[in-house]
């Protein structure tokens, strides 16, 4: 049981390039999340999804896009990379009940540098 | 929406002693959940302990316990018998129970002195 898997673990991009951060979970969770963690800060929510085909913006969505075509996958797309997007990105998932104490399961993160 | 404040950027404790990490929060939700996550240098996010706001009893998990003061909107983490492996960043987080995600504080860097 792999849990939440993120790829790649590290990436360096040039300004203006695009890339997709991959996230997949094998726990059949409905809820999936993308967070970013800037140096010395806590995690901030970028986008989330409550199921296949349904996504919504979090606190810091500008510059990102997401899609959710399957229950398992929730990729995050950066279209025009900017230095302000240098951060560590975490994907997380949670079970099927909307109001419960089910914790979020986190991937190991992707460290992204924009130069 | 929630806000979470951790006022201690860094704490240091001797091995085997007890340390308390502070967290205050604000929320407009009547039902909500509170969490403490540990982030070691490997950057994994590891759930330490969780508390449902409707429960009066403070949560405990082995050496970890919380002091949940609902009226004061305070949610502190107590680590007893500190071990070298407890050294990490600790994040307090709140969740309103809906579809959206967690709201995190800025974290407290815990140092364990041998």
XYZ file of C-alpha atoms in Angstrom:
229
model
C 0.000 0.000 0.000
C 1.888 3.056 -1.288
C -0.467 5.757 0.068
C 0.061 9.099 -1.675
C 2.811 9.182 -4.295
C 4.226 12.375 -5.760
C 6.578 12.721 -8.699
C 9.078 14.172 -9.252
C 10.785 14.711 -5.880
C 12.934 17.581 -7.143
C 12.784 19.813 -10.185
C 14.423 22.968 -11.441
C 12.535 25.044 -13.992
C 13.386 28.148 -15.930
C 11.093 31.162 -15.769
C 8.253 30.765 -18.233
C 8.481 26.987 -18.535
C 5.552 24.756 -17.723
C 5.327 21.468 -15.916
C 2.932 19.068 -14.230
C 3.389 17.740 -10.723
C 1.934 14.287 -10.478
C -0.005 12.908 -7.520
C -1.657 9.530 -7.202
C -3.238 7.716 -4.275
C -4.224 4.069 -3.921
C -6.570 4.376 -0.933
C -9.727 5.103 -2.966
C -10.020 8.469 -1.238
C -12.555 10.971 -2.520
C -10.832 14.111 -1.273
C -7.494 15.273 -2.623
C -5.508 18.432 -1.978
C -2.520 20.410 -3.179
C -0.568 22.576 -0.752
C 2.566 24.656 -1.057
C 5.058 25.281 1.713
C 7.290 28.325 1.448
C 10.467 28.530 3.580
C 9.690 29.074 7.261
C 5.960 28.853 6.697
C 3.144 26.418 7.130
C 1.333 24.786 4.247
C -1.164 26.767 2.211
C -3.973 25.220 0.185
C -3.762 25.691 -3.591
C -6.597 23.535 -4.936
C -8.724 20.670 -3.744
C -11.056 18.068 -5.192
C -14.005 16.215 -3.716
C -14.099 13.585 -6.410
C -13.484 12.870 -10.066
C -14.479 15.840 -12.204
C -14.893 18.243 -9.263
C -12.225 20.726 -8.231
C -12.181 24.030 -6.368
C -9.768 26.814 -5.487
C -8.021 27.086 -2.177
C -6.236 30.025 -0.610
C -3.466 30.507 -3.229
C -4.661 29.210 -6.641
C -3.179 31.870 -8.950
C -0.695 30.477 -11.453
C -1.890 26.874 -11.111
C -4.418 24.565 -12.690
C -5.683 21.141 -11.675
C -7.783 18.346 -13.091
C -9.308 15.225 -11.606
C -10.244 12.708 -14.281
C -9.936 9.669 -12.012
C -10.291 8.989 -8.300
C -6.612 8.101 -8.056
C -4.901 11.009 -9.818
C -4.807 14.732 -9.108
C -2.107 16.499 -11.166
C -1.100 20.128 -10.575
C -0.080 22.197 -13.595
C 2.143 25.261 -13.669
C 1.686 27.005 -17.012
C 4.191 29.879 -16.840
C 6.638 29.265 -14.036
C 7.585 32.307 -11.959
C 10.213 32.672 -9.195
C 7.392 33.198 -6.676
C 6.353 29.595 -7.294
C 9.592 28.271 -5.843
C 8.327 26.122 -3.007
C 7.766 22.606 -1.726
C 4.502 21.160 -2.989
C 2.528 18.558 -1.064
C -0.328 16.435 -2.271
C -2.702 14.915 0.283
C -5.804 12.778 0.327
C -8.563 12.002 2.770
C -11.300 9.357 3.000
C -14.909 9.382 2.002
C -16.712 11.067 4.891
C -17.142 14.857 4.660
C -17.375 15.491 8.406
C -15.148 13.212 10.361
C -11.781 13.218 12.016
C -10.215 11.231 9.223
C -6.764 12.718 8.849
C -5.182 13.781 5.611
C -2.468 11.501 4.265
C 0.411 13.414 2.731
C 2.853 12.579 -0.012
C 6.556 13.191 0.487
C 6.520 16.489 -1.387
C 8.090 17.939 -4.524
C 10.786 20.577 -4.146
C 10.473 22.981 -7.076
C 12.923 25.769 -7.883
C 12.227 28.387 -10.547
C 15.357 30.137 -11.816
C -12.517 29.911 7.497
C -9.892 29.417 10.171
C -6.709 31.111 11.297
C -3.985 29.358 13.267
C -1.218 31.091 15.206
C 1.912 29.493 16.603
C 3.797 32.131 18.575
C 6.958 30.117 19.286
C 9.233 29.971 16.223
C 11.678 27.744 18.124
C 11.740 25.748 21.350
C 14.576 23.842 22.970
C 14.321 21.107 25.587
C 16.654 18.648 27.272
C 16.238 15.014 26.387
C 13.803 13.233 28.753
C 12.165 16.485 29.829
C 8.697 17.779 29.000
C 7.947 20.561 26.540
C 4.737 22.340 25.581
C 4.140 23.888 22.180
C 1.512 26.605 21.942
C -1.209 27.104 19.352
C -4.177 29.430 19.184
C -6.829 29.431 16.523
C -9.921 31.215 15.369
C -12.838 29.760 13.473
C -16.398 30.568 12.515
C -17.331 26.890 12.499
C -19.318 25.323 15.321
C -17.819 21.901 14.660
C -14.174 21.701 13.781
C -11.090 19.561 14.184
C -7.591 20.342 15.355
C -4.367 18.541 14.532
C -0.686 18.545 15.308
C 1.654 17.444 12.520
C 5.367 16.694 12.798
C 7.723 17.485 9.923
C 11.234 16.047 10.340
C 14.099 17.060 8.032
C 12.899 14.402 5.593
C 9.912 16.843 5.112
C 7.300 14.136 5.545
C 4.099 15.365 7.206
C 3.338 12.983 10.068
C 0.134 13.202 12.073
C 0.920 13.362 15.788
C -2.468 13.849 17.392
C -5.993 15.075 16.602
C -8.856 16.549 18.590
C -12.520 16.904 17.768
C -13.822 20.218 19.100
C -17.028 18.635 20.401
C -15.071 16.310 22.680
C -14.247 17.737 26.085
C -11.635 15.107 26.867
C -8.128 16.009 25.793
C -6.585 13.637 23.254
C -3.515 11.595 24.157
C -1.210 9.425 22.070
C 1.491 7.782 24.143
C 3.957 10.572 25.094
C 1.926 13.217 23.274
C -1.079 14.965 24.750
C -3.004 18.139 24.119
C -4.492 20.816 26.339
C -7.617 21.893 24.475
C -9.188 25.049 25.879
C -12.206 25.669 23.655
C -13.309 28.970 25.184
C -9.797 30.365 24.943
C -9.320 28.843 21.452
C -6.103 27.289 22.575
C -4.671 23.913 21.532
C -1.241 23.217 22.998
C 0.832 20.068 22.511
C 2.709 18.506 25.410
C 5.545 16.112 24.695
C 6.646 14.084 27.706
C 9.979 12.308 28.076
C 11.370 14.084 25.013
C 13.497 11.943 22.713
C 16.074 12.892 20.116
C 13.717 11.615 17.427
C 11.160 14.234 18.431
C 13.336 16.966 16.929
C 11.351 18.434 14.028
C 9.061 21.225 12.914
C 5.641 20.957 14.525
C 2.598 22.410 12.835
C -0.765 23.078 14.382
C -3.662 22.830 11.937
C -7.404 23.411 11.957
C -10.159 22.025 9.752
C -13.768 23.090 9.558
C -14.981 19.637 8.576
C -16.079 20.454 5.048
C -14.541 19.630 1.713
C -11.712 22.139 1.871
C -8.311 21.569 3.366
C -6.409 22.232 6.536
C -5.297 25.654 7.738
C -1.780 25.531 9.165
C 0.191 27.697 11.553
C 3.729 28.763 10.704
C 5.263 26.028 12.808
C 7.546 25.625 15.820
C 11.042 24.246 15.415
C 11.674 21.853 18.289
C 15.285 21.187 19.286
C 16.140 18.327 21.619
C 19.373 18.801 23.572
C 21.126 15.512 24.431
